[in-house]
Amino acid sequence: MAKTKQQLSPIEIAAKKYARYRDPLIMVLHEIQTTRGYIPREAAFEIAKLLNVPLARIYEVITFYNYFRLKSPGKAVISVCTGTACHLKGADKLVKEFSEELDIEPGQTTDDGLFHLQSVRCVGCCGLAPVVVINEKTYGKLQPSQVPHVIAEWKEKFETETADAAS
Amino acid sequence: MPPVNIEKIKNDEIKRQNDFCCRIFVCASTGCISSQSMEAIDALEEAVKSHDLENEIEIVPTGCMGLCARGPLVRVEVAGQKPVLYETVDPMFARLVVSEHIRPALAKSVKDYAFKLPDFLKNRTVPLDIDFFAQQQKVVLANAGDIDPESIEAYIARDGYKALEKILLNMSPEQIIEQIEKSGLRGRGGGGFPVAKKWTFARQSQAEYKYVICNGDEGDPGAYMDRSILEADPHAVLEGVLIAAYATGAQEGIFYIRAEYPLAIERMKKAIRQAKRNKLLGKNILGTEFSFDCQIRLGAGAFVCGEETALIASIEGRRGTPRPRPPYPSVKGVWDMPTCLNNVETLANVPSILRNGGDWFAQWGTGSSKGTKVFALTGKVINSGLIEIPMGLSLREVVEKIGGGSSTAKEIKAVQTGGPSGGVIKREDLDLPVCYDRFQQAGSIMGSGGMIVMDQDDSMVDIASFYLGFTVDESCGKCAPCRIGGKQLLDLLEKISQGKGTKKDIESIKLLCEAMRSASLCGLGQTAPNPVVSTLTYFENEYLEKINSEVCK
């Protein structure tokens, strides 16, 4: 008997959405990462079964493309743009500053799971170089001296959220 | 059901627009949204409402207006008066624009003469007759900043889908290709291959099913032309795809867009939905035999997927590695079917060429490079932003007039074009015209449109390492010259940067560059040495300084 929509897993819903597509693997992976923030192992297993694609192929694809993550990235993903315009205007100093302030290397997540630091390719706001994107918020013409302030702003945001959730 | 009446939609929309005595255009592209232009829109809406001017004023979110470094940009057009462009408009200032500029300007008593702006507003305006705007020639970006990209009616009001109607009702595929040939249009993604040739090959391939792919996998760091076009005028790209499909005999279109461009994806999705609703996509378009459908596929952060065979592998759900050509995609492309693959900007040029004729497009440019080209002008230049210029304009005019010259106190040292596949053009050569062949002769390439201005502070060894680091990271690893050669080359550059290099290293660098160029499988590896070769050609002294500095110690 066919499952109703409530009974479908998020992955089944994603697979259904692209049922008309030929070779929908990458689109389904995008869908999972958008909702979960990364591709969990059990999700890869389920995709393999649903799309009838070998698990090795799925991991081959996930690890080839920079966009896909195998680990949960934390609550705030800090993306420092390292495109050419940002490079010329000191993106490396921003990476260093975030790295020192949070005590993590690019590609790592803080122990409390709040911040994930990554350097990314051009985000396409070259006119505002150097640029840092944190989740959906873009910081243009950011100076290293402003970094502690930006981190504090996000910490405060998370604290308020936790307090709100508790009350 | 009768086919859609484009002329009627156009007239209705123009009438609707003319009913407003004031239209406020707010840049809502990624750059300006990052500078909080959506907050400015909210403030404008609130202010318009509080002044009870909803029937007089329309607020139009638009695509890129060009001066990205000074956003959010807002242009106010009051009927019968000169348009005014404001820069860095925050919500507070937005409210002032409504109360102190538009409201008095609309008041009956002043309608007959030009309204004079108070100084505190005037100080935040950008004159519309400055060189930044005057030296440009907009074909692809003709609608950018002037229409709401999320409205098919707005596009149709600017003669959108007129070219589609014209070709479907009156022209044969051969006649279309003839006009493209006349226009001299070449691929704008970087390769510069003549579009008419590509279309002819795809047309000649015999198959039951063919595809058109729009390559929106813009990966060059420091460039955002395609993103801006998709965000500013998605229907123009879609119309270009439809025309390419009819000319080559394709049944299905695929937009391959970087996942890092969520707004561009959203607007393209919307454009496709609107076109379907208006029966400009689907079965029997405009009542003809021509049927066509489209889908969107997302890239996933791999620069190599800009290469056509790698892009096709990615659409097929595999890792994006290139394969040897021939067979070319126009013979054997996605799912082994003939595929016509063009870049976003190339396709966005097509509707205006068919509407106005190939000769019209060829009026701009040099012998081998016709039309206009969009560039992302960035780096150490005052007016950093998105520009479109006629081919043939000299780099000096671009950098000094449009760009306004160096943004630092330092002199300009060089201009980099073509990103990781291109090279530097030194200050003494700035009189070079913008042209595929002349750029190539100078050791760079036209590329997709990144143009980065560098000043005396920028070390050329560092620039070469930066680009090479990028290509080494992005190498797919399939062929040895690119995978191993790139890494070796980067190690040598780093050795020199650290002051540990010798003169012999420069010889090794030259050898490695030559090997990569001639033996790599795809464009990524073949062009990866370009930034190194060109900086070494023009700025060898900087390399030698690094080498000698250690000797002196």
XYZ file of C-alpha atoms in Angstrom:
720
model
C 0.000 0.000 0.000
C 1.277 3.452 -0.849
C 2.455 5.569 2.057
C 0.753 8.858 2.825
C 2.879 11.979 2.850
C 3.192 11.935 6.653
C 4.651 8.449 6.571
C 7.387 9.310 4.084
C 10.904 9.997 5.367
C 12.517 13.296 4.341
C 14.691 11.360 1.924
C 11.712 9.638 0.346
C 10.101 13.043 -0.103
C 13.280 14.359 -1.745
C 13.515 11.354 -4.029
C 9.861 11.741 -4.966
C 10.349 15.409 -5.788
C 12.936 14.495 -8.419
C 11.272 11.287 -9.579
C 10.819 12.733 -13.072
C 14.513 13.569 -13.330
C 17.029 11.294 -14.923
C 20.037 10.725 -12.603
C 18.719 12.844 -9.727
C 21.481 11.886 -7.220
C 23.084 15.321 -6.892
C 19.726 17.088 -6.629
C 18.620 14.701 -3.840
C 21.914 15.259 -1.985
C 21.313 19.022 -2.211
C 17.839 18.557 -0.772
C 19.199 16.537 2.198
C 21.981 18.997 2.903
C 19.569 21.928 2.804
C 17.395 20.374 5.514
C 20.059 18.629 7.616
C 23.112 20.826 7.062
C 25.164 17.807 5.960
C 24.759 14.302 4.532
C 24.418 11.871 7.459
C 25.604 8.317 6.897
C 22.154 6.785 7.327
C 20.834 9.208 4.715
C 23.442 8.014 2.218
C 22.330 4.425 2.887
C 18.711 5.301 2.301
C 19.499 7.221 -0.915
C 21.457 4.214 -2.191
C 18.433 2.011 -1.711
C 15.855 4.461 -3.029
C 17.750 5.541 -6.140
C 19.372 2.185 -6.705
C 22.844 3.723 -6.786
C 25.854 1.938 -5.197
C 26.915 3.491 -1.883
C 30.453 3.864 -3.213
C 29.131 6.059 -6.043
C 27.298 8.242 -3.539
C 30.421 8.778 -1.426
C 32.460 9.319 -4.564
C 30.138 12.184 -5.458
C 29.860 13.632 -1.930
C 33.612 13.742 -1.457
C 34.337 15.088 -4.949
C 32.189 18.200 -4.598
C 33.268 20.868 -2.105
C 29.699 21.834 -1.353
C 28.688 18.595 0.350
C 29.589 17.989 3.999
C 29.919 14.718 5.892
C 29.747 16.295 9.352
C 27.290 18.608 11.016
C 28.653 22.113 10.541
C 27.467 23.718 13.788
C 24.909 26.450 14.279
C 26.732 29.321 12.609
C 28.713 28.634 9.480
C 31.324 31.341 8.974
C 32.354 31.501 5.332
C 35.282 33.773 4.620
C 35.374 34.607 0.919
C 38.814 34.003 -0.556
C 38.029 35.102 -4.099
C 40.581 37.306 -5.842
C 39.115 40.666 -4.849
C 38.856 39.570 -1.223
C 42.343 38.062 -1.358
C 43.775 41.402 -2.478
C 41.952 43.127 0.354
C 43.207 40.868 3.117
C 40.921 37.810 3.329
C 43.801 35.796 4.818
C 43.917 38.168 7.797
C 40.206 37.560 8.387
C 40.655 33.792 8.278
C 43.514 34.090 10.770
C 41.526 36.345 13.091
C 38.453 34.070 13.144
C 40.719 31.080 13.550
C 42.491 32.598 16.560
C 39.354 33.991 18.186
C 37.511 30.669 17.934
C 40.598 28.497 18.363
C 39.754 26.327 15.347
C 41.283 25.832 11.917
C 39.297 26.390 8.720
C 37.148 23.305 8.127
C 36.640 22.730 11.871
C 33.758 23.269 14.283
C 34.080 24.644 17.815
C 33.666 22.125 20.673
C 30.375 23.683 21.733
C 29.044 23.116 18.217
C 28.248 26.799 17.716
C 30.695 27.903 15.037
C 32.068 26.315 11.909
C 34.819 28.148 10.042
C 35.457 27.703 6.343
C 37.150 29.621 3.577
C 35.054 29.633 0.420
C 35.414 30.522 -3.229
C 34.044 33.772 -4.514
C 30.608 34.556 -3.096
C 30.166 37.142 -5.827
C 30.044 40.325 -3.749
C 33.433 41.514 -4.995
C 32.408 45.162 -4.750
C 32.170 44.734 -0.981
C 35.510 42.951 -0.518
C 36.591 41.557 1.870
C 33.404 39.640 2.531
C 32.369 37.175 5.226
C 29.047 35.338 5.160
C 27.647 33.911 8.389
C 24.613 31.726 7.722
C 22.458 34.077 5.619
C 24.019 37.344 6.759
C 26.706 39.016 4.684
C 29.345 41.278 6.191
C 30.966 43.519 3.578
C 34.244 45.435 3.948
C 34.917 43.598 7.209
C 38.093 44.506 9.097
C 39.983 42.026 11.315
C 39.429 44.348 14.281
C 35.660 43.867 13.936
C 35.876 40.072 14.144
C 35.543 39.718 17.970
C 32.498 41.958 17.827
C 30.872 39.843 15.091
C 31.470 36.648 17.059
C 30.008 38.247 20.199
C 26.947 39.303 18.211
C 26.251 35.684 17.193
C 26.966 34.302 20.671
C 24.463 36.749 22.075
C 21.939 35.691 19.465
C 22.296 32.035 20.416
C 22.035 32.857 24.121
C 18.785 34.741 23.593
C 17.437 31.869 21.528
C 18.294 29.378 24.265
C 16.760 31.629 26.909
C 13.623 32.044 24.803
C 13.338 28.315 24.319
C 13.700 27.722 28.067
C 11.044 30.216 29.113
C -6.612 27.406 -26.278
C -5.295 30.405 -28.238
C -1.590 31.192 -27.948
C -0.477 34.020 -25.704
C -0.828 37.547 -27.057
C 2.552 39.125 -26.362
C 1.580 42.521 -27.760
C -1.397 42.748 -25.413
C 0.649 41.834 -22.339
C 3.153 44.482 -23.375
C 0.559 47.232 -23.791
C -1.245 46.365 -20.561
C 2.000 46.421 -18.610
C 3.142 49.748 -20.085
C -0.228 51.240 -19.243
C -0.023 49.882 -15.704
C 3.458 51.377 -15.257
C 2.392 54.728 -16.660
C -0.359 54.967 -14.094
C 2.269 55.716 -11.463
C 3.675 59.238 -11.379
C 6.734 58.026 -9.552
C 8.675 54.767 -9.716
C 11.408 53.900 -7.248
C 13.938 51.327 -8.440
C 15.853 49.512 -5.716
C 18.735 47.205 -6.515
C 17.874 43.746 -5.163
C 20.843 41.747 -6.408
C 23.090 39.744 -4.077
C 25.578 42.602 -3.672
C 23.049 45.238 -2.639
C 20.981 42.774 -0.576
C 24.196 42.142 1.370
C 24.290 45.871 2.044
C 20.714 45.669 3.364
C 18.708 46.816 0.356
C 15.712 44.715 1.433
C 15.543 46.790 4.627
C 15.560 49.900 2.440
C 12.658 48.476 0.428
C 10.677 47.812 3.627
C 11.313 51.362 4.813
C 10.283 52.802 1.442
C 7.066 50.772 1.449
C 6.234 51.909 4.962
C 6.923 55.534 4.128
C 4.849 55.408 0.942
C 1.989 53.910 2.906
C 2.206 56.446 5.725
C 2.113 59.306 3.231
C -0.861 57.706 1.512
C 0.935 57.609 -1.849
C 0.384 53.950 -2.742
C -1.514 54.837 -5.890
C 1.120 57.299 -7.074
C 4.345 55.456 -6.306
C 5.523 52.021 -7.384
C 8.539 50.405 -5.740
C 10.387 48.136 -8.147
C 13.036 45.681 -6.907
C 15.546 45.296 -9.757
C 18.708 43.505 -10.778
C 22.216 44.913 -10.531
C 22.651 48.640 -11.196
C 26.414 48.269 -11.441
C 27.998 50.384 -8.741
C 28.125 47.498 -6.275
C 30.622 49.075 -3.896
C 28.213 51.926 -3.152
C 25.013 49.976 -2.522
C 22.232 49.809 -1.678
C 21.417 51.823 -4.783
C 18.033 53.486 -5.237
C 16.891 55.360 -8.335
C 13.926 57.705 -8.139
C 12.032 58.569 -11.325
C 9.329 61.153 -10.999
C 7.325 61.670 -14.203
C 8.625 64.658 -16.130
C 11.735 65.052 -14.006
C 15.311 63.864 -14.231
C 15.995 60.520 -12.549
C 18.011 60.682 -9.338
C 20.333 57.902 -8.155
C 21.082 57.557 -4.452
C 23.919 55.513 -2.970
C 24.256 53.711 0.389
C 20.566 54.071 1.197
C 19.798 52.894 4.727
C 16.199 52.618 6.023
C 16.349 56.027 7.700
C 17.555 57.721 4.535
C 14.954 55.820 2.503
C 12.191 57.402 4.570
C 13.728 60.837 3.996
C 13.769 60.239 0.238
C 10.017 59.686 0.305
C 9.172 62.564 2.618
C 11.674 65.188 1.428
C 12.151 64.354 -2.250
C 9.224 62.461 -3.708
C 6.379 63.962 -1.702
C 7.271 67.581 -2.464
C 8.216 66.683 -6.058
C 4.781 65.196 -6.594
C 2.969 68.154 -5.081
C 0.903 69.892 -7.721
C 2.472 73.313 -7.227
C 5.942 72.167 -8.270
C 4.962 69.766 -11.002
C 5.670 72.270 -13.742
C 9.281 72.964 -12.920
C 12.177 70.777 -11.886
C 12.172 70.064 -8.214
C 15.348 71.143 -6.462
C 16.817 68.595 -4.093
C 17.784 69.791 -0.625
C 21.536 69.509 -0.020
C 21.401 66.767 2.581
C 19.777 64.524 -0.047
C 21.915 65.771 -2.905
C 25.074 64.799 -1.038
C 24.083 61.161 -1.287
C 23.351 61.142 -5.033
C 25.481 59.747 -7.831
C 25.362 61.867 -11.004
C 24.019 59.745 -13.850
C 26.245 61.444 -16.444
C 29.579 60.357 -14.942
C 31.981 58.295 -17.054
C 31.087 55.159 -15.125
C 27.694 55.169 -16.853
C 28.448 57.207 -19.988
C 31.251 54.953 -21.275
C 29.203 51.790 -20.999
C 27.113 50.138 -23.689
C 24.335 47.934 -22.382
C 22.992 45.070 -24.454
C 22.984 42.119 -22.069
C 22.414 44.386 -19.088
C 19.877 46.602 -20.889
C 17.154 45.579 -18.437
C 19.352 45.257 -15.357
C 18.312 47.878 -12.867
C 15.301 48.877 -14.955
C 12.855 46.008 -14.526
C 11.620 43.689 -11.825
C 13.356 40.418 -12.767
C 10.568 38.452 -11.142
C 7.911 39.807 -13.504
C 7.433 38.315 -16.952
C 5.164 41.251 -17.824
C 7.973 43.704 -17.103
C 10.260 41.729 -19.420
C 7.625 41.618 -22.156
C 7.059 45.360 -21.805
C 10.719 45.785 -22.811
C 10.114 43.767 -26.001
C 10.850 40.475 -24.290
C 9.843 37.289 -26.130
C 9.476 39.407 -29.295
C 12.503 37.657 -30.763
C 10.998 34.268 -29.962
C 7.752 35.234 -31.670
C 9.651 36.571 -34.659
C 11.758 33.445 -35.185
C 8.971 30.944 -34.555
C 6.582 32.613 -36.964
C 8.940 33.907 -39.644
C 12.370 32.346 -39.581
C 13.958 28.997 -40.328
C 16.691 27.591 -38.063
C 19.189 28.293 -40.864
C 18.151 31.940 -41.015
C 18.636 32.242 -37.258
C 22.131 30.790 -37.425
C 22.866 33.152 -40.319
C 21.993 36.157 -38.134
C 24.128 34.811 -35.284
C 26.964 34.340 -37.750
C 26.553 37.922 -38.948
C 26.593 39.196 -35.379
C 30.011 37.617 -34.828
C 28.926 36.448 -31.375
C 31.572 34.309 -29.658
C 31.273 32.256 -26.468
C 31.349 34.559 -23.453
C 32.332 31.885 -20.945
C 35.997 32.274 -21.775
C 36.655 30.043 -24.761
C 35.431 32.498 -27.370
C 34.268 29.804 -29.787
C 31.997 31.188 -32.546
C 28.393 30.546 -31.493
C 27.079 30.088 -35.043
C 29.562 27.233 -35.573
C 28.566 25.495 -32.370
C 24.887 25.762 -33.269
C 25.520 24.481 -36.780
C 27.307 21.386 -35.451
C 24.474 20.672 -33.025
C 21.891 21.240 -35.771
C 23.676 18.855 -38.140
C 23.821 16.050 -35.576
C 21.070 13.564 -36.315
C 19.245 12.310 -33.237
C 15.756 11.777 -31.872
C 16.396 13.952 -28.879
C 18.686 16.935 -28.335
C 19.493 19.204 -25.419
C 20.443 22.819 -24.846
C 22.460 23.488 -21.716
C 22.910 26.889 -20.151
C 26.238 26.923 -18.311
C 25.779 28.940 -15.125
C 28.652 27.351 -13.236
C 30.565 30.573 -12.926
C 33.575 29.645 -10.847
C 36.226 32.261 -11.576
C 37.025 33.854 -8.199
C 36.467 37.583 -8.455
C 33.772 37.468 -11.102
C 29.997 37.566 -10.923
C 28.716 38.458 -14.400
C 26.574 35.381 -14.915
C 25.114 35.536 -11.444
C 24.142 39.161 -12.022
C 22.573 38.413 -15.406
C 20.551 35.510 -14.002
C 19.446 37.702 -11.122
C 18.688 40.782 -13.210
C 17.070 39.368 -16.325
C 16.350 35.621 -16.116
C 13.770 35.766 -18.904
C 16.380 37.008 -21.376
C 18.496 33.928 -20.670
C 15.438 31.707 -20.973
C 14.460 33.313 -24.280
C 18.045 32.773 -25.480
C 17.781 29.086 -24.577
C 14.456 28.798 -26.444
C 15.968 30.354 -29.566
C 19.046 28.104 -29.350
C 16.730 25.107 -28.992
C 14.686 26.000 -32.063
C 17.835 26.690 -34.075
C 19.527 23.418 -33.130
C 16.397 21.241 -33.018
C 16.463 20.526 -29.276
C 13.523 19.380 -27.153
C 14.823 20.001 -23.659
C 16.852 22.608 -21.815
C 18.945 22.295 -18.672
C 20.108 25.226 -16.585
C 23.216 24.231 -14.661
C 23.661 26.837 -11.921
C 26.041 27.001 -8.971
C 24.367 26.063 -5.691
C 26.235 29.022 -4.171
C 23.902 31.343 -6.113
C 20.555 30.785 -4.337
C 18.964 34.022 -5.559
C 19.867 33.344 -9.193
C 18.384 29.836 -8.885
C 15.214 31.181 -7.291
C 14.693 33.796 -10.023
C 15.351 31.298 -12.805
C 12.852 28.883 -11.267
C 10.291 31.650 -11.121
C 10.990 32.665 -14.723
C 10.431 29.081 -15.887
C 7.149 28.860 -13.944
C 5.935 32.174 -15.406
C 6.904 31.175 -18.934
C 5.001 27.904 -18.527
C 1.937 29.715 -17.228
C 2.049 31.994 -20.260
C 2.561 29.037 -22.600
C 5.968 30.237 -23.700
C 7.320 26.899 -22.515
C 5.682 23.531 -23.046
C 3.799 22.086 -25.980
C 3.212 23.979 -29.232
C 4.713 27.280 -28.183
C 2.897 30.276 -29.719
C 0.695 27.856 -31.620
C 3.593 26.421 -33.631
C 4.984 22.893 -33.891
C 7.809 23.849 -31.536
C 7.639 22.230 -28.074
C 10.251 22.675 -25.380
C 10.701 22.128 -21.651
C 13.330 23.126 -19.087
C 14.790 21.972 -15.791
C 17.361 23.306 -13.362
C 20.345 21.327 -12.073
C 22.605 22.582 -9.310
C 26.364 22.633 -9.262
C 28.054 21.610 -6.047
C 31.223 23.626 -5.795
C 33.606 22.229 -8.369
C 35.366 24.742 -10.603
C 36.203 22.087 -13.188
C 32.463 21.677 -13.904
C 32.617 24.887 -15.949
C 34.364 22.698 -18.555
C 31.653 21.325 -20.816
C 32.325 17.599 -20.593
C 32.781 17.796 -16.799
C 29.544 19.745 -16.533
C 27.754 17.031 -18.466
C 29.189 14.353 -16.147
C 27.888 16.347 -13.203
C 24.379 16.584 -14.693
C 24.504 12.817 -15.114
C 25.017 12.539 -11.343
C 28.686 11.636 -11.440
C 31.864 13.313 -10.263
C 32.627 16.179 -12.564
C 35.648 14.975 -14.459
C 36.234 15.939 -18.081
C 36.727 13.447 -20.876
C 38.776 13.758 -24.058
C 37.123 15.508 -27.018
C 36.115 14.631 -29.737
C 33.381 13.592 -29.648
C 32.242 17.094 -28.851
C 29.017 17.640 -26.904
C 27.335 18.897 -30.084
C 27.686 15.333 -31.367
C 27.562 13.323 -28.149
C 26.612 15.292 -25.049
C 24.398 14.748 -22.044
C 23.063 11.150 -21.892
C 24.890 10.629 -25.195
C 22.543 12.980 -27.064
C 23.688 15.976 -29.152
C 23.920 18.937 -26.819
C 24.336 22.621 -27.502
C 26.127 24.120 -24.515
C 26.437 27.877 -24.073
C 27.290 30.191 -21.228
C 24.717 32.480 -19.543
C 25.996 35.737 -21.025
C 26.218 34.235 -24.514
C 22.574 33.156 -24.388
C 21.448 36.464 -22.879
C 22.823 38.212 -25.991
C 20.759 36.094 -28.355
C 17.270 37.682 -28.028
C 18.497 41.206 -28.806
C 20.556 39.942 -31.755
C 17.504 38.254 -33.278
C 15.282 41.223 -32.522
C 17.632 43.796 -34.029
C 19.601 41.703 -36.516
C 23.169 40.449 -36.587
C 24.512 43.630 -38.205
C 23.193 45.713 -35.358
C 25.245 43.693 -32.863
C 28.331 43.779 -35.073
C 28.363 47.594 -35.034
C 30.402 47.388 -31.834
C 33.798 45.839 -31.554
C 36.914 44.960 -33.486
C 37.440 42.699 -36.495
C 37.325 39.468 -34.552
C 35.493 40.490 -31.387
C 32.016 41.878 -31.901
C 29.364 43.249 -29.620
C 29.740 44.034 -25.959
C 31.217 42.256 -22.965
C 30.208 42.283 -19.314
C 32.994 42.561 -16.755
C 33.187 42.446 -12.998
C 35.605 45.286 -12.385
C 37.115 44.835 -8.927
C 40.267 45.196 -6.897
C 42.076 48.505 -6.344
C 39.764 50.684 -8.354
C 37.379 53.412 -7.180
C 34.204 52.345 -9.005
C 34.171 48.659 -8.314
C 31.177 46.960 -9.889
C 29.457 45.296 -12.809
C 29.988 46.925 -16.205
C 29.222 46.265 -19.861
C 31.421 47.825 -22.517
C 31.681 47.740 -26.291
C 34.496 45.442 -27.428
C 37.457 47.426 -28.624
C 37.397 49.968 -25.819
C 40.901 50.283 -24.389
C 41.701 48.854 -20.967
C 42.884 52.308 -19.972
C 39.427 53.742 -20.597
C 37.874 50.914 -18.634
C 40.161 51.274 -15.646
C 40.618 55.034 -15.579
C 37.314 56.378 -16.871
C 34.740 53.761 -15.881
C 36.698 52.537 -12.891
C 37.792 56.022 -11.880
C 41.426 54.952 -11.428
C 43.262 53.566 -8.441
C 41.384 53.485 -5.165
C 44.589 53.640 -3.172
C 47.222 56.359 -3.253
C 49.433 53.904 -5.158
C 49.824 53.649 -8.895
C 48.142 50.823 -10.777
C 50.591 48.035 -11.533
C 48.606 45.628 -13.672
C 45.149 44.403 -14.628
C 44.326 40.725 -14.366
C 41.780 39.171 -16.706
C 40.588 35.619 -17.180
C 40.988 34.602 -13.527
C 42.933 31.396 -12.874
C 43.117 30.726 -16.626
C 44.288 34.209 -17.537
C 47.184 36.506 -16.999
C 48.219 40.008 -16.104
C 48.386 42.964 -18.441
C 50.924 45.467 -17.225
C 50.328 49.188 -16.821
C 52.352 50.112 -19.917
C 50.029 47.971 -22.063
C 46.772 49.464 -20.880
C 46.064 50.931 -24.305
C 45.259 47.426 -25.472
C 41.704 47.176 -26.785
C 39.330 44.691 -25.174
C 39.462 41.904 -27.771
C 39.809 38.107 -27.643
C 42.895 37.965 -29.860
C 44.778 40.985 -28.553
C 44.398 39.751 -24.981
C 45.715 36.383 -26.021
C 48.707 37.940 -27.784
C 49.480 39.794 -24.570
C 49.574 36.489 -22.677
C 46.196 36.771 -21.012
C 42.699 35.798 -22.116
C 39.341 37.525 -22.301
C 37.987 34.922 -19.905
C 34.499 35.057 -18.566
C 34.805 38.669 -17.419
C 36.765 38.997 -14.226
C 38.872 42.156 -14.335
C 40.966 42.791 -11.277
C 42.994 45.921 -10.850
C 46.227 45.616 -8.885
C 48.390 48.342 -7.410
C 52.072 48.620 -6.453
C 51.434 46.803 -3.165
C 50.346 43.595 -4.864
C 53.155 41.109 -5.295
C 53.034 39.266 -8.605
C 54.601 36.138 -7.119
C 51.786 36.135 -4.572
C 49.153 36.576 -7.305
C 50.606 33.671 -9.280
C 50.611 31.492 -6.132
C 47.061 32.536 -5.332
C 45.662 31.464 -8.708
C 47.765 28.345 -8.898
C 46.699 27.381 -5.372
C 43.147 27.681 -6.625
C 43.619 25.447 -9.668
C 45.620 22.876 -7.694
C 42.735 22.706 -5.233
C 40.213 22.430 -8.041
C 42.088 19.960 -10.218
C 39.881 16.886 -10.553
C 42.913 14.642 -10.444
C 42.120 12.663 -13.556
C 45.251 13.460 -15.577
C 48.812 13.527 -14.239
C 50.111 16.748 -15.861
C 47.481 18.789 -14.051
C 47.358 16.825 -10.795
C 51.108 16.430 -10.257
C 52.444 19.296 -12.372
C 50.274 21.855 -10.607
C 51.419 20.728 -7.171
C 55.101 20.761 -8.158
C 54.693 24.217 -9.635
C 53.004 25.508 -6.503
C 55.760 24.074 -4.295
C 58.368 25.908 -6.368
C 56.450 29.183 -6.140
C 56.144 28.834 -2.390
C 59.838 28.094 -2.132
C 60.555 31.335 -4.013
C 58.036 33.286 -1.913
C 59.834 32.170 1.225
C 63.104 33.443 -0.179
C 64.560 29.960 -0.579
C 64.411 29.840 -4.376
C 67.260 29.676 -6.861
C 67.566 30.783 -10.472
C 67.375 27.150 -11.484
C 63.875 26.997 -10.020
C 62.726 29.534 -12.577
C 63.929 27.228 -15.337
C 62.062 24.312 -13.751
C 58.937 26.469 -13.506
C 59.086 27.283 -17.202
C 59.510 23.616 -18.079
C 56.615 22.513 -15.894
C 54.360 25.219 -17.335
C 55.085 24.030 -20.843
C 54.389 20.405 -19.912
C 51.070 21.252 -18.268
C 49.991 23.379 -21.193
C 50.640 20.757 -23.805
C 49.737 17.564 -21.950
C 46.734 18.317 -19.707
C 43.406 16.777 -20.609
C 41.147 19.810 -20.304
C 41.165 23.578 -20.245
C 41.678 23.748 -16.498
C 45.082 22.092 -16.630
C 46.088 23.598 -19.960
C 45.494 27.136 -18.765
C 46.517 26.728 -15.111
C 50.097 27.868 -15.822
C 48.922 31.102 -17.494
C 49.047 33.313 -14.385
C 52.559 32.015 -13.676
C 53.838 32.388 -17.234
C 52.418 35.885 -17.631
C 53.712 37.237 -14.299
C 57.054 35.662 -15.055
C 57.137 37.295 -18.497
C 56.294 40.798 -17.328
C 57.524 40.823 -13.751
C 60.494 38.449 -13.709
C 62.292 41.057 -11.606
C 59.878 40.393 -8.744
C 60.732 36.709 -8.832
C 64.458 37.514 -8.973
C 64.150 39.961 -6.094
C 62.714 37.201 -3.931
C 65.499 34.860 -4.968
C 68.272 37.401 -4.478
C 66.950 38.747 -1.206
C 68.071 35.593 0.565
C 71.476 35.615 -1.121
C 72.104 39.144 0.136
C 71.463 38.190 3.752
